[in-house]
Coordinates of C-alpha atoms in Angstrom, one line a residue:
Chain A
M1 CA 84.0 136.9 110.6
I2 CA 87.0 134.4 111.1
A3 CA 89.0 132.6 107.9
N4 CA 91.8 130.6 107.6
D5 CA 93.3 129.2 104.7
I6 CA 95.0 125.6 104.5
V7 CA 96.5 124.3 101.4
L8 CA 96.4 120.9 100.2
R9 CA 97.6 118.4 97.5
V10 CA 95.2 116.5 95.4
R11 CA 96.0 112.7 95.6
Y12 CA 95.8 110.6 92.7
G13 CA 93.3 108.4 94.4
E14 CA 90.9 111.5 94.9
T15 CA 90.5 111.7 91.1
D16 CA 88.2 109.6 89.1
K17 CA 88.1 108.6 85.3
M18 CA 87.0 111.9 84.3
G19 CA 90.5 112.8 85.6
F20 CA 88.7 115.3 87.9
V21 CA 88.9 115.3 91.5
Y22 CA 85.6 113.2 92.6
Y23 CA 82.8 115.3 93.6
G24 CA 82.4 113.7 97.0
V25 CA 85.7 114.4 98.0
Y26 CA 85.4 118.1 98.5
A27 CA 83.7 117.0 101.9
Q28 CA 86.6 116.1 103.2
Y29 CA 88.8 119.1 102.0
F30 CA 86.0 120.9 104.0
E31 CA 86.4 119.0 107.0
V32 CA 90.2 119.5 106.8
A33 CA 89.7 123.4 106.2
R34 CA 86.9 124.1 109.2
T35 CA 89.0 121.4 111.4
E36 CA 92.4 123.3 111.0
L37 CA 90.0 126.8 111.6
I38 CA 88.8 125.8 115.0
R39 CA 92.6 124.4 115.6
K40 CA 93.9 128.0 114.9
C41 CA 91.6 129.4 117.6
G42 CA 92.9 126.9 120.1
F43 CA 90.6 123.9 120.2
A44 CA 91.1 120.7 119.0
Y45 CA 88.0 118.9 117.3
D46 CA 89.5 116.0 119.0
E47 CA 88.8 117.7 122.6
L48 CA 85.4 118.0 121.5
E49 CA 84.5 114.3 121.4
K50 CA 86.4 113.7 124.8
A51 CA 84.1 116.3 126.2
G52 CA 81.2 114.5 125.3
V53 CA 79.7 116.6 122.7
M54 CA 79.5 115.2 119.0
L55 CA 79.4 117.8 116.0
P56 CA 77.7 115.8 112.9
V57 CA 76.8 117.5 109.6
I58 CA 73.5 118.3 108.7
S59 CA 73.8 120.3 105.7
L60 CA 75.9 120.4 102.8
N61 CA 76.1 122.5 99.7
I62 CA 78.7 122.5 96.8
K63 CA 79.2 124.5 93.6
Y64 CA 81.6 123.2 91.5
L65 CA 83.0 126.2 89.1
K66 CA 86.0 124.5 87.8
P67 CA 87.3 121.2 87.8
C68 CA 90.3 120.5 90.3
F69 CA 92.8 117.8 88.8
Y70 CA 95.4 115.6 90.0
D71 CA 98.4 117.4 91.7
D72 CA 96.8 120.6 91.9
L73 CA 97.8 122.6 95.0
L74 CA 94.7 123.8 96.4
T75 CA 94.1 126.8 98.4
I76 CA 90.9 125.8 100.7
K77 CA 89.1 129.1 102.9
A78 CA 86.6 128.2 105.5
I79 CA 84.8 131.0 106.9
L80 CA 83.0 131.6 109.9
K81 CA 80.5 134.3 110.0
E82 CA 79.0 133.9 113.1
L83 CA 79.5 132.5 116.6
P84 CA 78.0 129.4 117.2
G85 CA 75.0 128.5 119.3
V86 CA 73.6 124.8 118.9
R87 CA 74.8 124.9 115.3
I88 CA 78.3 126.3 113.6
S89 CA 77.9 127.2 110.1
F90 CA 81.1 127.7 107.9
E91 CA 81.4 128.6 104.3
Y92 CA 84.2 127.5 102.2
Q93 CA 86.2 128.7 99.0
I94 CA 88.4 126.8 96.9
T95 CA 90.8 128.3 94.7
N96 CA 93.8 126.5 92.9
Q97 CA 97.6 127.5 91.9
Q98 CA 96.6 129.2 89.1
G99 CA 94.6 131.6 91.9
E100 CA 91.3 130.4 89.9
L101 CA 88.2 129.6 92.3
T102 CA 87.1 126.3 91.3
T103 CA 84.6 125.4 94.6
T104 CA 82.4 127.0 96.9
G105 CA 80.2 125.4 99.6
D106 CA 79.1 125.4 103.1
T107 CA 78.2 123.3 105.7
T108 CA 76.1 123.2 108.7
L109 CA 77.0 121.3 111.8
I110 CA 75.0 120.1 115.2
F111 CA 76.3 120.3 118.5
I112 CA 75.1 117.3 120.2
N113 CA 75.4 116.0 123.6
A114 CA 76.9 112.4 123.3
N115 CA 75.2 111.3 126.0
T116 CA 71.7 112.1 125.9
K117 CA 71.7 112.6 122.0
K118 CA 69.9 116.0 122.1
P119 CA 71.4 119.2 120.7
T120 CA 73.5 121.2 122.9
K121 CA 75.6 124.6 122.8
A122 CA 79.0 124.7 121.7
P123 CA 81.5 124.5 124.6
K124 CA 82.5 127.5 126.6
E125 CA 85.7 127.3 126.1
M126 CA 85.1 126.9 122.3
I127 CA 83.2 129.8 121.9
E128 CA 86.0 131.9 124.0
G129 CA 88.4 130.4 121.8
L130 CA 86.7 131.8 118.4
Q131 CA 85.6 135.1 119.9
M132 CA 89.4 136.1 120.5
N133 CA 89.8 135.4 116.8
F134 CA 86.4 137.1 115.7
T135 CA 87.5 140.0 113.6
N136 CA 85.1 142.1 111.5
K137 CA 87.6 141.5 108.1
I138 CA 88.7 138.6 106.2
S139 CA 91.8 137.9 108.1
Q140 CA 93.7 136.2 105.4
Chain B
M1 CA 59.0 112.1 86.2
I2 CA 61.0 109.0 86.7
A3 CA 62.1 107.5 90.2
N4 CA 64.1 104.4 90.7
D5 CA 65.1 102.6 94.1
I6 CA 68.1 101.0 94.4
V7 CA 69.1 98.9 97.9
L8 CA 72.4 99.5 99.3
R9 CA 74.3 98.1 102.3
V10 CA 76.6 100.5 104.3
R11 CA 80.2 99.4 104.2
Y12 CA 82.8 99.6 107.7
G13 CA 85.1 101.8 105.7
E14 CA 82.1 104.1 104.8
T15 CA 81.6 104.9 108.6
D16 CA 83.6 107.3 110.9
K17 CA 84.9 107.1 114.3
M18 CA 81.3 108.8 115.4
G19 CA 79.9 105.5 114.3
F20 CA 78.1 107.4 111.5
V21 CA 78.2 107.1 107.6
Y22 CA 80.7 109.6 106.7
Y23 CA 79.0 113.0 105.1
G24 CA 81.1 112.8 102.2
V25 CA 80.2 109.1 101.3
Y26 CA 76.3 109.9 100.5
A27 CA 78.2 111.6 97.2
Q28 CA 78.7 108.0 96.1
Y29 CA 75.6 106.6 96.9
F30 CA 73.6 109.1 95.0
E31 CA 75.9 108.4 92.0
V32 CA 75.0 105.0 92.0
A33 CA 71.4 105.7 92.3
R34 CA 71.2 108.1 89.4
T35 CA 73.5 105.5 87.3
E36 CA 71.1 102.8 87.9
L37 CA 68.0 105.2 87.2
I38 CA 69.7 106.2 83.9
R39 CA 70.6 102.3 83.4
K40 CA 66.5 101.3 83.7
C41 CA 66.1 103.5 81.0
G42 CA 68.3 101.5 78.4
F43 CA 71.3 103.9 78.7
A44 CA 74.6 103.0 80.7
Y45 CA 76.5 106.1 81.8
D46 CA 79.8 104.5 80.4
E47 CA 78.5 104.6 77.0
L48 CA 78.3 108.5 77.3
E49 CA 81.5 108.5 77.8
K50 CA 82.2 106.4 75.0
A51 CA 80.3 108.9 72.7
G52 CA 82.7 111.6 74.1
V53 CA 80.3 113.2 76.5
M54 CA 81.5 114.1 80.0
L55 CA 79.0 115.0 82.9
P56 CA 80.6 116.4 85.5
V57 CA 78.6 117.7 88.4
I58 CA 78.3 120.9 89.2
S59 CA 75.9 121.1 92.6
L60 CA 75.4 119.1 95.6
N61 CA 72.9 119.8 98.3
I62 CA 72.5 117.4 101.1
K63 CA 70.5 117.6 104.1
Y64 CA 71.2 115.2 106.9
L65 CA 68.1 114.4 108.8
K66 CA 68.8 111.1 110.6
P67 CA 72.5 109.4 111.0
C68 CA 73.0 106.1 108.7
F69 CA 74.9 103.1 110.7
Y70 CA 77.3 100.7 109.8
D71 CA 75.4 97.4 108.3
D72 CA 72.3 99.7 107.5
L73 CA 70.1 98.5 104.5
L74 CA 69.7 101.9 102.8
T75 CA 66.6 102.3 100.2
I76 CA 68.3 105.2 97.9
K77 CA 65.5 106.5 95.1
A78 CA 66.6 108.9 92.6
I79 CA 64.1 111.0 91.0
L80 CA 64.1 112.4 87.8
K81 CA 61.4 115.5 87.3
E82 CA 62.5 116.7 84.0
L83 CA 64.2 115.8 80.5
P84 CA 67.6 116.8 80.5
G85 CA 68.7 120.0 78.3
V86 CA 72.5 120.9 78.5
R87 CA 71.7 119.8 82.2
I88 CA 70.1 116.9 84.2
S89 CA 69.1 117.7 87.8
F90 CA 68.2 114.8 90.4
E91 CA 66.5 114.4 93.4
Y92 CA 67.3 111.6 96.1
Q93 CA 65.6 110.6 99.5
I94 CA 67.5 107.9 101.3
T95 CA 65.3 105.8 104.0
N96 CA 66.9 103.1 106.2
Q97 CA 65.2 99.3 107.2
Q98 CA 63.3 100.8 109.9
G99 CA 61.7 103.4 106.6
E100 CA 62.8 106.3 108.2
L101 CA 63.7 109.3 105.9
T102 CA 67.4 110.2 106.8
T103 CA 68.8 111.9 104.1
T104 CA 67.7 113.9 101.2
G105 CA 69.8 115.8 98.3
D106 CA 69.7 116.7 94.8
T107 CA 72.5 116.9 92.4
T108 CA 73.1 119.0 88.9
L109 CA 75.4 117.7 86.2
I110 CA 76.1 119.3 82.8
F111 CA 76.7 117.9 79.8
I112 CA 80.0 118.5 78.3
N113 CA 81.8 117.9 74.7
A114 CA 84.7 115.9 75.4
N115 CA 87.1 117.3 72.7
T116 CA 85.4 121.0 73.0
K117 CA 85.1 120.9 76.6
K118 CA 81.8 123.0 76.2
P119 CA 78.3 122.3 77.5
T120 CA 76.3 120.5 75.0
K121 CA 73.0 118.8 75.1
A122 CA 72.1 115.5 76.4
P123 CA 72.4 112.7 73.2
K124 CA 69.4 112.0 71.6
E125 CA 69.6 108.1 72.7
M126 CA 69.5 109.1 76.1
I127 CA 66.3 111.4 76.0
E128 CA 64.5 109.5 74.0
G129 CA 65.4 106.2 76.5
L130 CA 64.2 108.7 79.8
Q131 CA 61.2 109.7 77.5
M132 CA 59.6 106.2 77.4
N133 CA 60.4 106.1 81.2
F134 CA 58.4 109.6 81.9
T135 CA 55.7 109.4 84.0
N136 CA 53.6 111.6 85.7
K137 CA 53.3 110.0 88.6
I138 CA 55.9 108.4 90.8
S139 CA 56.9 105.0 89.7
Q140 CA 57.8 103.3 92.9
Chain C
M1 CA 86.9 75.4 104.0
I2 CA 84.3 78.0 103.3
A3 CA 84.0 80.1 100.6
N4 CA 81.4 82.7 99.6
D5 CA 80.9 84.9 96.5
I6 CA 79.3 88.3 96.1
V7 CA 78.6 90.7 93.3
L8 CA 79.7 94.2 93.4
R9 CA 79.6 97.0 90.4
V10 CA 82.4 99.5 90.3
R11 CA 81.4 103.0 91.3
Y12 CA 82.3 106.2 89.6
G13 CA 84.0 107.4 92.5
E14 CA 86.0 104.2 92.9
T15 CA 88.2 104.8 89.6
D16 CA 90.7 106.9 89.3
K17 CA 92.5 109.3 86.5
M18 CA 93.7 106.0 85.1
G19 CA 90.1 104.6 84.6
F20 CA 91.3 101.7 86.6
V21 CA 89.4 101.0 90.1
Y22 CA 92.2 102.7 92.8
Y23 CA 94.3 100.2 94.5
G24 CA 93.1 101.1 97.9
V25 CA 89.5 100.6 97.0
Y26 CA 90.1 96.9 97.1
A27 CA 90.2 96.7 101.0
Q28 CA 86.7 97.8 101.0
Y29 CA 85.5 95.0 98.3
F30 CA 87.4 92.5 100.8
E31 CA 85.6 93.9 103.5
V32 CA 82.3 93.4 101.9
A33 CA 83.0 89.9 100.9
R34 CA 84.4 88.8 104.0
T35 CA 81.5 90.5 105.9
E36 CA 78.8 88.3 103.9
L37 CA 80.7 85.2 104.3
I38 CA 80.2 85.7 108.0
R39 CA 76.8 86.8 107.7
K40 CA 75.8 83.7 105.8
C41 CA 76.8 81.7 108.6
G42 CA 74.5 83.4 110.5
F43 CA 76.6 86.0 112.8
A44 CA 76.3 89.6 111.8
Y45 CA 80.0 91.8 112.3
D46 CA 77.7 94.1 113.8
E47 CA 77.0 91.6 117.0
L48 CA 80.9 91.6 117.6
E49 CA 81.2 94.8 118.1
K50 CA 78.0 95.0 120.6
A51 CA 79.5 91.7 122.4
G52 CA 82.5 93.9 123.0
V53 CA 84.8 92.7 120.7
M54 CA 86.9 94.2 117.8
L55 CA 88.4 92.9 115.1
P56 CA 91.0 95.3 113.1
V57 CA 93.1 93.8 110.4
I58 CA 96.4 93.3 110.7
S59 CA 97.9 92.6 107.8
L60 CA 96.9 93.0 103.8
N61 CA 98.2 91.5 100.8
I62 CA 97.5 92.0 97.3
K63 CA 98.3 91.1 93.7
Y64 CA 96.8 93.2 91.2
L65 CA 96.5 90.7 88.1
K66 CA 94.7 93.1 85.7
P67 CA 92.8 96.1 86.1
C68 CA 89.5 96.4 86.9
F69 CA 87.2 99.4 85.4
Y70 CA 84.2 101.4 86.2
D71 CA 80.4 99.4 85.8
D72 CA 82.4 96.5 86.2
L73 CA 80.3 93.7 87.6
L74 CA 83.0 92.1 89.9
T75 CA 82.7 88.7 91.5
I76 CA 84.7 88.4 95.3
K77 CA 85.0 85.1 96.6
A78 CA 86.2 85.3 100.1
I79 CA 87.8 81.8 101.3
L80 CA 87.9 81.0 105.0
K81 CA 90.4 77.8 105.2
E82 CA 90.7 77.6 109.0
L83 CA 88.3 78.1 112.0
P84 CA 90.0 81.1 113.7
G85 CA 91.6 81.3 117.1
V86 CA 92.5 84.4 118.2
R87 CA 93.2 85.3 114.6
I88 CA 90.9 85.0 111.3
S89 CA 92.5 84.8 107.7
F90 CA 90.5 85.3 104.9
E91 CA 91.8 84.6 101.0
Y92 CA 89.9 86.7 98.2
Q93 CA 89.6 86.0 94.5
I94 CA 88.1 88.7 92.3
T95 CA 86.9 88.0 88.9
N96 CA 85.4 90.5 86.3
Q97 CA 82.2 89.8 84.1
Q98 CA 84.5 88.2 81.5
G99 CA 85.5 85.6 83.9
E100 CA 89.1 86.8 84.0
L101 CA 90.5 86.4 87.6
T102 CA 91.8 90.4 88.2
T103 CA 92.8 90.4 91.8
T104 CA 94.3 88.1 94.6
G105 CA 94.6 89.0 98.3
D106 CA 94.6 88.0 101.7
T107 CA 93.4 89.3 105.2
T108 CA 94.2 88.6 109.0
L109 CA 92.6 90.2 111.4
I110 CA 92.6 90.0 115.3
F111 CA 89.9 89.7 117.9
I112 CA 90.5 92.0 120.4
N113 CA 88.5 92.8 123.8
A114 CA 87.2 96.2 123.4
N115 CA 87.5 96.8 127.5
T116 CA 91.0 95.3 127.9
K117 CA 92.6 96.1 124.5
K118 CA 94.0 92.5 124.6
P119 CA 93.8 89.7 122.0
T120 CA 90.7 87.2 122.7
K121 CA 89.4 84.0 121.1
A122 CA 86.7 84.4 118.7
P123 CA 83.0 84.4 120.2
K124 CA 81.5 80.8 120.5
E125 CA 78.6 81.6 118.6
M126 CA 80.6 82.4 115.5
I127 CA 83.0 79.7 116.0
E128 CA 79.9 77.3 116.1
G129 CA 78.3 79.0 112.9
L130 CA 81.4 79.1 110.8
Q131 CA 82.0 75.3 111.8
M132 CA 78.4 74.3 110.8
N133 CA 79.4 75.6 107.4
F134 CA 82.5 74.2 106.8
T135 CA 83.4 71.8 104.1
N136 CA 86.4 69.9 102.8
K137 CA 85.4 71.5 99.3
I138 CA 84.9 74.8 98.1
S139 CA 81.2 75.8 98.5
Q140 CA 80.4 77.4 95.5
Chain D
M1 CA 118.8 104.2 98.7
I2 CA 116.8 106.9 99.0
A3 CA 114.1 107.7 101.7
N4 CA 111.9 110.5 102.0
D5 CA 109.6 111.6 105.1
I6 CA 106.4 112.9 104.3
V7 CA 104.1 114.0 107.5
L8 CA 100.2 114.1 107.2
R9 CA 97.1 114.9 109.6
V10 CA 94.8 112.1 109.8
R11 CA 90.9 112.9 108.7
Y12 CA 88.0 112.4 110.3
G13 CA 86.7 111.1 107.3
E14 CA 89.5 108.3 107.3
T15 CA 88.9 106.9 110.3
D16 CA 85.9 104.6 111.0
K17 CA 83.6 103.2 113.5
M18 CA 86.1 101.4 115.6
G19 CA 88.2 104.8 115.7
F20 CA 91.0 103.9 113.7
V21 CA 92.0 104.8 110.6
Y22 CA 90.3 102.3 108.1
Y23 CA 92.7 99.8 106.7
G24 CA 92.4 100.7 103.2
V25 CA 93.1 104.6 103.7
Y26 CA 97.1 103.2 104.0
A27 CA 97.3 102.6 100.0
Q28 CA 96.3 106.4 100.2
Y29 CA 99.1 107.5 102.4
F30 CA 101.7 105.5 100.8
E31 CA 100.7 106.9 97.6
V32 CA 101.6 110.4 98.8
A33 CA 104.7 109.3 100.0
R34 CA 105.9 107.6 97.1
T35 CA 105.1 111.0 94.8
E36 CA 106.5 113.1 97.1
L37 CA 109.8 110.7 96.9
I38 CA 110.0 111.1 93.3
R39 CA 109.3 114.6 93.1
K40 CA 112.1 115.6 95.4
C41 CA 113.8 113.6 92.6
G42 CA 113.2 116.3 90.2
F43 CA 109.9 114.4 88.6
A44 CA 106.5 114.9 88.9
Y45 CA 104.4 111.6 88.9
D46 CA 102.0 113.9 86.8
E47 CA 104.7 114.3 83.9
L48 CA 105.0 110.4 83.8
E49 CA 101.4 110.7 82.2
K50 CA 101.8 113.4 80.2
A51 CA 104.9 111.1 78.6
G52 CA 102.2 108.6 78.0
V53 CA 103.7 105.9 80.4
M54 CA 101.3 104.7 83.4
L55 CA 102.4 103.5 86.3
P56 CA 99.6 101.3 87.8
V57 CA 100.2 99.1 91.5
I58 CA 101.0 95.5 90.9
S59 CA 100.9 94.6 94.7
L60 CA 100.6 96.1 97.7
N61 CA 101.2 94.7 101.2
I62 CA 100.9 96.2 104.4
K63 CA 101.3 95.2 108.5
Y64 CA 99.1 97.0 110.8
L65 CA 101.3 97.2 114.0
K66 CA 99.4 99.6 116.1
P67 CA 96.3 101.6 114.8
C68 CA 96.3 105.3 113.6
F69 CA 93.9 107.5 114.7
Y70 CA 91.8 110.9 113.9
D71 CA 94.0 114.0 114.4
D72 CA 97.4 111.9 114.7
L73 CA 100.4 113.5 112.8
L74 CA 101.9 110.3 110.8
T75 CA 105.4 110.6 109.2
I76 CA 105.5 108.6 106.6
K77 CA 108.9 107.4 104.8
A78 CA 109.1 105.9 101.5
I79 CA 112.0 103.9 100.8
L80 CA 113.2 103.1 97.0
K81 CA 115.8 100.4 97.8
E82 CA 116.7 99.8 93.9
L83 CA 116.6 101.8 90.9
P84 CA 113.7 101.2 88.8
G85 CA 113.8 98.9 85.5
V86 CA 110.3 97.8 84.4
R87 CA 109.0 97.8 87.7
I88 CA 109.7 99.8 91.0
S89 CA 109.6 98.8 94.4
F90 CA 108.7 101.0 97.6
E91 CA 108.9 99.9 101.6
Y92 CA 107.1 102.1 103.7
Q93 CA 107.2 103.0 107.3
I94 CA 104.5 105.2 109.3
T95 CA 105.4 106.3 112.5
N96 CA 103.3 108.6 114.8
Q97 CA 103.4 111.6 116.8
Q98 CA 104.6 109.8 119.8
G99 CA 107.5 108.0 117.9
E100 CA 105.9 104.6 117.5
L101 CA 106.0 102.4 114.3
T102 CA 102.6 101.8 113.7
T103 CA 102.7 100.1 109.7
T104 CA 105.0 99.1 107.3
G105 CA 104.2 97.8 103.9
D106 CA 105.6 97.8 100.4
T107 CA 104.2 98.5 97.1
T108 CA 105.3 97.2 93.4
L109 CA 104.2 99.3 90.8
I110 CA 105.0 98.4 86.8
F111 CA 105.6 101.1 83.8
I112 CA 103.1 100.5 81.1
N113 CA 103.4 102.4 77.7
A114 CA 100.0 103.6 77.3
N115 CA 99.4 103.3 73.7
T116 CA 100.5 99.8 73.7
K117 CA 99.7 98.9 77.0
K118 CA 103.0 96.7 77.3
P119 CA 105.1 97.0 80.2
T120 CA 108.0 99.9 79.0
K121 CA 111.2 100.5 80.9
A122 CA 111.1 103.6 83.4
P123 CA 111.9 107.0 81.6
K124 CA 115.6 108.1 81.4
E125 CA 115.3 111.4 82.9
M126 CA 113.2 109.7 85.9
I127 CA 115.7 107.2 86.3
E128 CA 118.6 109.6 86.4
G129 CA 116.9 112.3 88.6
L130 CA 117.1 109.1 90.7
Q131 CA 120.2 108.0 90.3
M132 CA 121.4 111.9 91.5
N133 CA 119.5 111.3 95.1
F134 CA 120.9 107.5 95.0
T135 CA 122.8 107.0 98.5
N136 CA 123.8 103.9 100.7
K137 CA 122.7 105.2 103.5
I138 CA 119.0 106.2 104.4
S139 CA 119.3 109.9 103.4
Q140 CA 116.9 111.0 106.7

């Protein structure tokens, strides 16, 4: 398991007229959280694309337990429970500055060869980077 | 059951560098689809808020079967299978101009009294409007 | 001069906690308006990119005269005053369902050869399409 | 004059199919930069709204000198050249990790009394906070 936290402040443009963070914005928060988890393991998402691999999201699930608000300082934990094969899955937990769990979710992404458009295995360097950081306990 | 289709063209700003519609943008597409379903039943979402009722999303699930692209003309079907109580759930199906099913999903929203911040029942006028449009077959 | 109107309904996710359309969202509205002006002249923006021409925006100016709100039905007029050379400029006027002028703006975009990354002239087919629709009065 | 820099990493969802940061996204970058300038002066934008003052943007101008890309680490400098009256104006300069100036812009915002919807002066506490941080040279 690899877990990594990022901290992110809610932008005004991310709120809606209810005063809450718009429910579609969390997809971006999750994206930033998983990108930074991968980067901490020595692999930039950008390199993936340069190596001819695309990684589109194939499923997204979110539970909105409490609203998040403008200017909130959110901690977004991304968790990787299994090393990737053709797919990679992340879980997410968002907590606000009061320590309240506001949001949980998960995404599954699929490695695609940019030329053939067919599913492909995760690049070896990426798996190695993840493997080196893999633990059996939460690394928080 | 009530089903309602809207047609929507993908904006340039909704794509990402992969050339696909960004996975968080579908939340907006779903929002537009359910708003129009409710409007067809004689009730504007805006009136809801004016009546002191908020309707935040409490869960979102999306399956991305095929990518959508810039300038695609997407048909987004929103489906209401049950009349709302304190919650209202919608299912969604997106098809592109080739008739391919690209995306499925669902959302659950909860009616909240804007003053007490407590869950509340759907407004009577809204339930009546939905009831009048309710059928046992897909109204496509 | 070519002028073309589109009508567009404000999405919930486009508002901010002030209850107004977020000021950055108008860039998307302008994008949709100029895309449809070009399409009316027989040229899809998408073909441009397939022909190896990119058209990034190099300047944007907006004046927000009145706020726009959720569910507003906005008319966005795009105006092309001069045929493009290496650059193409559009002006915009947004009016709401009460006929009030809410927003004005303009953008300049530059034609770039996708291979050389150098400025290039607008494609001949595009200029011809625009020329055929060019009038000395507003074509509304 | 007050100048304040923030550093911000470009999100995947902020790019478009050209691979550039979408031109409307810079409005959010500017928003974050001016919010942090104000916060550094001891005043949270959020307090403004709690005090019954709204601060909508009335003009936005952007020049896109060079594109910004996914994963770029951008430095966004917000500059306040004059103390606010009824209006407050900011200038912005964005530089990328290579030190290249990519984008310049400015915004003007207007203080509005949330009850009367009329223009009002900037709150005294805010002016005092800004005044204490005001210098005649760039404070970078």
